[in-house]
PDB file of C-alpha atoms in Angstrom:
ATOM      1  CA  TYR A   1      20.415 -14.110  11.497  1.00 54.00           C
ATOM      2  CA  GLY A   2      23.723 -14.593  10.073  1.00 68.00           C
ATOM      3  CA  HIS A   3      24.194 -18.407   8.458  1.00 76.00           C
ATOM      4  CA  ARG A   4      22.049 -20.834  10.340  1.00 80.00           C
ATOM      5  CA  GLU A   5      19.764 -23.728  10.050  1.00 86.00           C
ATOM      6  CA  ILE A   6      15.645 -22.856   9.787  1.00 89.00           C
ATOM      7  CA  ILE A   7      13.564 -25.110  11.502  1.00 92.00           C
ATOM      8  CA  ILE A   8       9.481 -24.461  10.928  1.00 93.00           C
ATOM      9  CA  ARG A   9       7.482 -26.359  13.770  1.00 94.00           C
ATOM     10  CA  ALA A  10       3.842 -26.225  12.726  1.00 94.00           C
ATOM     11  CA  ASN A  11       0.796 -27.548  14.401  1.00 94.00           C
ATOM     12  CA  GLY A  12       0.935 -30.199  14.633  1.00 92.00           C
ATOM     13  CA  LEU A  13      -1.236 -32.451  11.994  1.00 90.00           C
ATOM     14  CA  ASP A  14      -5.029 -33.298  13.957  1.00 88.00           C
ATOM     15  CA  THR A  15      -5.858 -30.209  14.233  1.00 91.00           C
ATOM     16  CA  PRO A  16      -7.555 -27.191  11.955  1.00 91.00           C
ATOM     17  CA  TRP A  17      -4.259 -25.762  10.479  1.00 94.00           C
ATOM     18  CA  GLY A  18      -1.662 -28.698  10.428  1.00 92.00           C
ATOM     19  CA  ALA A  19      -1.583 -30.028   6.720  1.00 91.00           C
ATOM     20  CA  GLU A  20      -1.483 -26.086   5.661  1.00 93.00           C
ATOM     21  CA  ASP A  21       1.242 -25.359   8.134  1.00 93.00           C
ATOM     22  CA  ILE A  22       3.156 -28.234   6.103  1.00 92.00           C
ATOM     23  CA  ALA A  23       2.245 -27.011   2.555  1.00 92.00           C
ATOM     24  CA  ALA A  24       3.068 -23.363   3.775  1.00 92.00           C
ATOM     25  CA  ALA A  25       6.306 -24.615   4.977  1.00 90.00           C
ATOM     26  CA  CYS A  26       6.881 -26.551   1.138  1.00 88.00           C
ATOM     27  CA  THR A  27       6.659 -23.053  -0.659  1.00 90.00           C
ATOM     28  CA  VAL A  28       9.542 -21.162   1.658  1.00 87.00           C
ATOM     29  CA  ALA A  29      12.455 -24.080   1.473  1.00 82.00           C
ATOM     30  CA  PRO A  30      12.855 -24.945   5.082  1.00 89.00           C
ATOM     31  CA  ASP A  31      15.898 -26.326   6.287  1.00 92.00           C
ATOM     32  CA  ALA A  32      13.569 -29.129   8.881  1.00 95.00           C
ATOM     33  CA  ILE A  33      10.179 -29.699   9.936  1.00 95.00           C
ATOM     34  CA  LEU A  34       9.345 -29.937  13.438  1.00 95.00           C
ATOM     35  CA  ILE A  35       5.612 -31.594  13.791  1.00 95.00           C
ATOM     36  CA  PRO A  36       4.371 -32.422  17.587  1.00 96.00           C
ATOM     37  CA  LYS A  37       2.155 -34.473  19.002  1.00 95.00           C
ATOM     38  CA  VAL A  38       3.791 -37.258  15.747  1.00 97.00           C
ATOM     39  CA  GLU A  39       1.834 -40.698  16.959  1.00 97.00           C
ATOM     40  CA  SER A  40       2.395 -42.744  13.027  1.00 96.00           C
ATOM     41  CA  ALA A  41       4.163 -42.742  10.124  1.00 96.00           C
ATOM     42  CA  ALA A  42       1.295 -42.070   8.010  1.00 94.00           C
ATOM     43  CA  GLN A  43       1.724 -38.027   9.662  1.00 94.00           C
ATOM     44  CA  VAL A  44       5.680 -38.575   9.038  1.00 95.00           C
ATOM     45  CA  ALA A  45       4.747 -39.428   5.196  1.00 94.00           C
ATOM     46  CA  LEU A  46       2.869 -36.161   5.683  1.00 90.00           C
ATOM     47  CA  ALA A  47       4.913 -33.451   6.079  1.00 90.00           C
ATOM     48  CA  ALA A  48       7.372 -35.479   4.478  1.00 92.00           C
ATOM     49  CA  GLY A  49       6.176 -34.663   1.555  1.00 88.00           C
ATOM     50  CA  CYS A  50       7.911 -31.458  -0.053  1.00 86.00           C
ATOM     51  CA  GLY A  51      10.990 -33.139   0.286  1.00 91.00           C
ATOM     52  CA  LYS A  52      12.198 -31.720   3.880  1.00 91.00           C
ATOM     53  CA  PRO A  53      13.536 -33.589   6.650  1.00 95.00           C
ATOM     54  CA  VAL A  54      11.575 -34.054   9.284  1.00 96.00           C
ATOM     55  CA  TRP A  55      11.959 -33.962  13.234  1.00 97.00           C
ATOM     56  CA  PRO A  56       8.638 -35.723  15.167  1.00 97.00           C
ATOM     57  CA  ILE A  57       7.884 -34.286  18.421  1.00 97.00           C
ATOM     58  CA  ILE A  58       6.473 -37.707  20.760  1.00 98.00           C
ATOM     59  CA  GLU A  59       4.070 -36.376  22.966  1.00 97.00           C
ATOM     60  CA  SER A  60       1.680 -39.215  23.691  1.00 97.00           C
ATOM     61  CA  ALA A  61       1.142 -42.358  24.719  1.00 97.00           C
ATOM     62  CA  ARG A  62       0.778 -43.798  20.812  1.00 97.00           C
ATOM     63  CA  GLY A  63       2.980 -42.255  20.097  1.00 97.00           C
ATOM     64  CA  LEU A  64       5.735 -43.953  22.316  1.00 97.00           C
ATOM     65  CA  ALA A  65       4.118 -46.992  21.153  1.00 97.00           C
ATOM     66  CA  ALA A  66       4.586 -46.135  18.071  1.00 98.00           C
ATOM     67  CA  LEU A  67       8.294 -45.214  18.461  1.00 98.00           C
ATOM     68  CA  ALA A  68       9.896 -47.465  16.523  1.00 97.00           C
ATOM     69  CA  GLU A  69       7.542 -47.474  13.634  1.00 97.00           C
ATOM     70  CA  ILE A  70       8.412 -43.676  13.302  1.00 98.00           C
ATOM     71  CA  ALA A  71      11.835 -43.283  13.676  1.00 98.00           C
ATOM     72  CA  GLY A  72      12.772 -45.266  10.940  1.00 97.00           C
ATOM     73  CA  ALA A  73       9.786 -44.071   8.934  1.00 97.00           C
ATOM     74  CA  PRO A  74      11.743 -42.277   5.294  1.00 96.00           C
ATOM     75  CA  GLY A  75      12.442 -38.733   5.292  1.00 96.00           C
ATOM     76  CA  VAL A  76      12.644 -39.278   9.285  1.00 97.00           C
ATOM     77  CA  GLU A  77      15.901 -36.702  10.552  1.00 97.00           C
ATOM     78  CA  ARG A  78      16.352 -37.176  14.609  1.00 97.00           C
ATOM     79  CA  LEU A  79      13.602 -37.593  16.861  1.00 98.00           C
ATOM     80  CA  SER A  80      12.451 -35.333  19.696  1.00 97.00           C
ATOM     81  CA  PHE A  81       9.919 -35.653  22.283  1.00 94.00           C
ATOM     82  CA  GLY A  82       7.769 -32.943  24.849  1.00 96.00           C
ATOM     83  CA  ALA A  83       8.028 -34.039  28.418  1.00 96.00           C
ATOM     84  CA  LEU A  84       4.680 -31.550  29.308  1.00 95.00           C
ATOM     85  CA  ASP A  85       2.038 -33.360  26.980  1.00 96.00           C
ATOM     86  CA  LEU A  86       3.323 -37.415  27.377  1.00 97.00           C
ATOM     87  CA  GLY A  87       3.295 -36.358  31.129  1.00 96.00           C
ATOM     88  CA  LEU A  88       0.130 -34.983  31.058  1.00 96.00           C
ATOM     89  CA  ASP A  89      -1.300 -38.606  28.950  1.00 97.00           C
ATOM     90  CA  LEU A  90       0.441 -40.855  31.213  1.00 97.00           C
ATOM     91  CA  GLY A  91      -1.264 -39.043  34.569  1.00 97.00           C
ATOM     92  CA  LEU A  92       2.479 -38.309  35.998  1.00 96.00           C
ATOM     93  CA  ALA A  93       2.314 -35.484  38.150  1.00 96.00           C
ATOM     94  CA  SER A  94       4.407 -32.675  36.690  1.00 90.00           C
ATOM     95  CA  GLY A  95       8.060 -31.613  38.048  1.00 89.00           C
ATOM     96  CA  THR A  96       8.610 -35.163  40.489  1.00 94.00           C
ATOM     97  CA  ALA A  97      11.398 -37.010  40.807  1.00 94.00           C
ATOM     98  CA  ALA A  98       8.931 -39.754  40.519  1.00 97.00           C
ATOM     99  CA  ALA A  99       7.395 -38.454  37.061  1.00 96.00           C
ATOM    100  CA  GLU A 100      11.500 -37.213  35.974  1.00 95.00           C
ATOM    101  CA  ARG A 101      11.049 -42.304  36.582  1.00 96.00           C
ATOM    102  CA  ILE A 102       9.294 -42.761  33.717  1.00 96.00           C
ATOM    103  CA  LEU A 103       9.956 -39.765  31.013  1.00 97.00           C
ATOM    104  CA  ASP A 104      13.649 -41.023  31.251  1.00 96.00           C
ATOM    105  CA  GLN A 105      11.981 -44.080  29.805  1.00 96.00           C
ATOM    106  CA  ALA A 106      10.926 -41.913  27.430  1.00 97.00           C
ATOM    107  CA  ARG A 107      14.474 -40.326  26.174  1.00 97.00           C
ATOM    108  CA  TYR A 108      15.498 -44.223  26.056  1.00 97.00           C
ATOM    109  CA  ALA A 109      13.318 -45.367  23.736  1.00 98.00           C
ATOM    110  CA  LEU A 110      14.344 -42.176  21.977  1.00 98.00           C
ATOM    111  CA  LEU A 111      17.642 -42.488  22.406  1.00 97.00           C
ATOM    112  CA  LEU A 112      17.687 -46.337  21.319  1.00 97.00           C
ATOM    113  CA  GLN A 113      15.148 -45.885  18.609  1.00 98.00           C
ATOM    114  CA  SER A 114      17.661 -42.919  17.036  1.00 97.00           C
ATOM    115  CA  ARG A 115      20.916 -45.252  17.300  1.00 96.00           C
ATOM    116  CA  LEU A 116      18.612 -48.516  15.774  1.00 97.00           C
ATOM    117  CA  THR A 117      18.007 -46.397  12.141  1.00 97.00           C
ATOM    118  CA  ASN A 118      20.767 -44.676  12.101  1.00 97.00           C
ATOM    119  CA  LEU A 119      18.869 -40.834  13.235  1.00 97.00           C
ATOM    120  CA  ALA A 120      20.640 -37.806  13.845  1.00 95.00           C
ATOM    121  CA  MET A 121      20.782 -37.273  17.688  1.00 94.00           C
ATOM    122  CA  PRO A 122      17.468 -36.682  19.242  1.00 97.00           C
ATOM    123  CA  LEU A 123      16.750 -33.035  21.369  1.00 97.00           C
ATOM    124  CA  ASP A 124      15.109 -33.623  25.144  1.00 97.00           C
ATOM    125  CA  SER A 125      11.523 -31.470  26.280  1.00 96.00           C
ATOM    126  CA  VAL A 126      11.338 -28.006  27.177  1.00 96.00           C
ATOM    127  CA  PHE A 127      12.971 -26.498  29.638  1.00 95.00           C
ATOM    128  CA  PRO A 128       9.377 -24.243  31.035  1.00 94.00           C
ATOM    129  CA  ASP A 129      11.104 -21.979  33.333  1.00 94.00           C
ATOM    130  CA  ILE A 130      12.683 -18.916  31.642  1.00 94.00           C
ATOM    131  CA  LYS A 131      13.485 -17.345  34.274  1.00 95.00           C
ATOM    132  CA  ASN A 132      15.975 -20.437  35.783  1.00 96.00           C
ATOM    133  CA  LEU A 133      18.872 -19.860  33.200  1.00 96.00           C
ATOM    134  CA  HIS A 134      21.256 -22.337  36.471  1.00 96.00           C
ATOM    135  CA  GLY A 135      17.922 -25.013  35.472  1.00 96.00           C
ATOM    136  CA  LEU A 136      18.427 -24.499  32.715  1.00 97.00           C
ATOM    137  CA  ALA A 137      22.518 -25.080  32.235  1.00 96.00           C
ATOM    138  CA  GLN A 138      21.980 -28.239  34.648  1.00 96.00           C
ATOM    139  CA  THR A 139      19.168 -30.303  32.369  1.00 96.00           C
ATOM    140  CA  VAL A 140      20.900 -29.213  28.927  1.00 96.00           C
ATOM    141  CA  ALA A 141      24.262 -31.149  30.458  1.00 95.00           C
ATOM    142  CA  ASP A 142      22.454 -33.846  31.634  1.00 95.00           C
ATOM    143  CA  ALA A 143      20.723 -34.386  27.801  1.00 95.00           C
ATOM    144  CA  ARG A 144      24.184 -33.986  26.919  1.00 92.00           C
ATOM    145  CA  ASP A 145      26.065 -35.917  28.663  1.00 92.00           C
ATOM    146  CA  THR A 146      22.687 -38.521  28.390  1.00 94.00           C
ATOM    147  CA  GLY A 147      22.913 -38.825  24.119  1.00 92.00           C
ATOM    148  CA  PHE A 148      21.551 -35.751  23.248  1.00 96.00           C
ATOM    149  CA  GLY A 149      21.965 -33.596  20.688  1.00 93.00           C
ATOM    150  CA  GLY A 150      20.085 -30.346  22.463  1.00 93.00           C
ATOM    151  CA  LEU A 151      17.000 -29.627  23.627  1.00 94.00           C
ATOM    152  CA  LEU A 152      13.391 -27.452  22.680  1.00 95.00           C
ATOM    153  CA  CYS A 153      13.897 -24.263  23.240  1.00 95.00           C
ATOM    154  CA  ILE A 154      10.508 -21.536  24.598  1.00 94.00           C
ATOM    155  CA  HIS A 155      11.950 -18.837  25.360  1.00 94.00           C
ATOM    156  CA  PRO A 156      15.142 -16.576  22.893  1.00 93.00           C
ATOM    157  CA  SER A 157      17.239 -16.722  26.695  1.00 94.00           C
ATOM    158  CA  GLN A 158      16.883 -19.403  25.775  1.00 96.00           C
ATOM    159  CA  VAL A 159      19.657 -20.603  23.248  1.00 94.00           C
ATOM    160  CA  ALA A 160      23.177 -18.630  24.225  1.00 94.00           C
ATOM    161  CA  VAL A 161      22.669 -20.508  27.542  1.00 95.00           C
ATOM    162  CA  VAL A 162      21.973 -23.825  25.852  1.00 95.00           C
ATOM    163  CA  HIS A 163      24.829 -23.643  23.345  1.00 92.00           C
ATOM    164  CA  GLU A 164      27.336 -22.745  25.931  1.00 91.00           C
ATOM    165  CA  THR A 165      26.824 -25.841  27.752  1.00 93.00           C
ATOM    166  CA  LEU A 166      27.195 -27.624  25.098  1.00 90.00           C
ATOM    167  CA  MET A 167      29.952 -27.060  23.757  1.00 88.00           C
ATOM    168  CA  PRO A 168      32.537 -29.214  24.895  1.00 84.00           C
ATOM    169  CA  SER A 169      34.924 -27.504  27.129  1.00 82.00           C
ATOM    170  CA  ALA A 170      38.820 -26.142  26.342  1.00 81.00           C
ATOM    171  CA  GLU A 171      39.527 -28.703  28.889  1.00 84.00           C
ATOM    172  CA  GLU A 172      37.915 -31.078  27.496  1.00 80.00           C
ATOM    173  CA  LEU A 173      38.891 -30.504  23.822  1.00 79.00           C
ATOM    174  CA  ALA A 174      42.161 -29.885  24.867  1.00 82.00           C
ATOM    175  CA  TRP A 175      42.288 -33.660  26.361  1.00 80.00           C
ATOM    176  CA  ALA A 176      40.301 -34.824  22.953  1.00 80.00           C
ATOM    177  CA  GLN A 177      43.819 -33.137  20.990  1.00 85.00           C
ATOM    178  CA  ARG A 178      45.805 -34.907  23.399  1.00 82.00           C
ATOM    179  CA  VAL A 179      44.431 -38.471  23.019  1.00 80.00           C
ATOM    180  CA  LEU A 180      43.594 -38.349  19.032  1.00 80.00           C
ATOM    181  CA  ALA A 181      47.340 -36.920  18.357  1.00 80.00           C
ATOM    182  CA  ALA A 182      48.733 -40.735  20.403  1.00 77.00           C
ATOM    183  CA  GLY A 183      46.667 -42.721  19.117  1.00 75.00           C
ATOM    184  CA  ALA A 184      48.265 -41.228  15.139  1.00 77.00           C
ATOM    185  CA  SER A 185      50.911 -43.555  16.351  1.00 69.00           C
ATOM    186  CA  GLY A 186      48.670 -46.416  15.356  1.00 64.00           C
ATOM    187  CA  ASP A 187      49.307 -48.521  18.740  1.00 62.00           C
ATOM    188  CA  GLY A 188      46.650 -50.482  19.712  1.00 64.00           C
ATOM    189  CA  VAL A 189      46.135 -49.835  23.418  1.00 69.00           C
ATOM    190  CA  PHE A 190      47.966 -46.553  25.295  1.00 73.00           C
ATOM    191  CA  VAL A 191      47.992 -44.009  27.539  1.00 78.00           C
ATOM    192  CA  VAL A 192      47.330 -40.508  28.098  1.00 79.00           C
ATOM    193  CA  ASP A 193      47.123 -38.598  30.921  1.00 78.00           C
ATOM    194  CA  GLY A 194      47.504 -41.406  33.396  1.00 75.00           C
ATOM    195  CA  GLN A 195      44.249 -43.351  31.749  1.00 80.00           C
ATOM    196  CA  MET A 196      44.707 -46.074  29.235  1.00 77.00           C
ATOM    197  CA  ILE A 197      43.502 -44.975  25.259  1.00 77.00           C
ATOM    198  CA  ASP A 198      41.429 -47.430  23.277  1.00 76.00           C
ATOM    199  CA  ALA A 199      38.534 -48.130  20.907  1.00 79.00           C
ATOM    200  CA  PRO A 200      35.643 -45.947  22.191  1.00 80.00           C
ATOM    201  CA  VAL A 201      37.928 -43.691  24.586  1.00 82.00           C
ATOM    202  CA  ILE A 202      39.420 -42.706  20.328  1.00 83.00           C
ATOM    203  CA  GLY A 203      34.939 -42.867  19.472  1.00 82.00           C
ATOM    204  CA  ARG A 204      34.435 -39.700  22.946  1.00 82.00           C
ATOM    205  CA  ALA A 205      37.650 -37.630  21.955  1.00 82.00           C
ATOM    206  CA  ARG A 206      35.903 -37.841  17.875  1.00 84.00           C
ATOM    207  CA  ARG A 207      32.910 -36.547  19.038  1.00 83.00           C
ATOM    208  CA  LEU A 208      33.711 -34.088  21.907  1.00 81.00           C
ATOM    209  CA  LEU A 209      36.029 -31.903  18.239  1.00 81.00           C
ATOM    210  CA  GLN A 210      32.905 -33.084  17.092  1.00 82.00           C
ATOM    211  CA  ARG A 211      30.151 -30.466  18.334  1.00 80.00           C
ATOM    212  CA  ALA A 212      32.647 -28.594  18.807  1.00 79.00           C
ATOM    213  CA  GLY A 213      32.745 -27.991  14.625  1.00 80.00           C
ATOM    214  CA  GLN A 214      36.660 -28.975  14.490  1.00 78.00           C
ATOM    215  CA  THR A 215      37.208 -31.775  11.378  1.00 74.00           C
ATOM    216  CA  VAL A 216      38.523 -34.730  12.859  1.00 70.00           C
ATOM    217  CA  SER A 217      40.804 -37.029  10.059  1.00 67.00           C
TER     218      SER A 217
END
């Protein structure tokens, strides 16, 4: 597979197999362990025992209520989110605009807690319609534009679409490079392409370049 991070998804710790999965994952030294249906910091501690980063998936009302505790637990590197299970737990009509209004509040909670605890950008939920790659691209774009670092996939055909959509366009990268080049002058506020540029805009330019894997001084 070339150079890839290896993330192992265990069974939930509320199942008979969860603890065994964690023990097995520890023997092969993954880059992180993804744990579904996390509802407490104690569950995070079980997964963090082998010293690898933990990525909890929030999929229930209890997990959402304990989100601050989970996000701040030692070993947590990144939060994720399971819309289907959370929607079922909350009694939402999956796939409706009304359900999405509620789920967007859960997404905001993940973004907020990730920022407050200095975690990596969270991952959004899976896109279950495997053959609808156009819909997947739109969902990834929405996740990207609302501060998520990506989303979970359920089929290999989704991976290329996710990567392509998350990557900044050539136009965005060229704009970011112009902004940072102009900012090197040291002026507090300046203009690029007719737009006033100040610290928040420079920060966005840096993030675009970093997302593309470019070194930013």
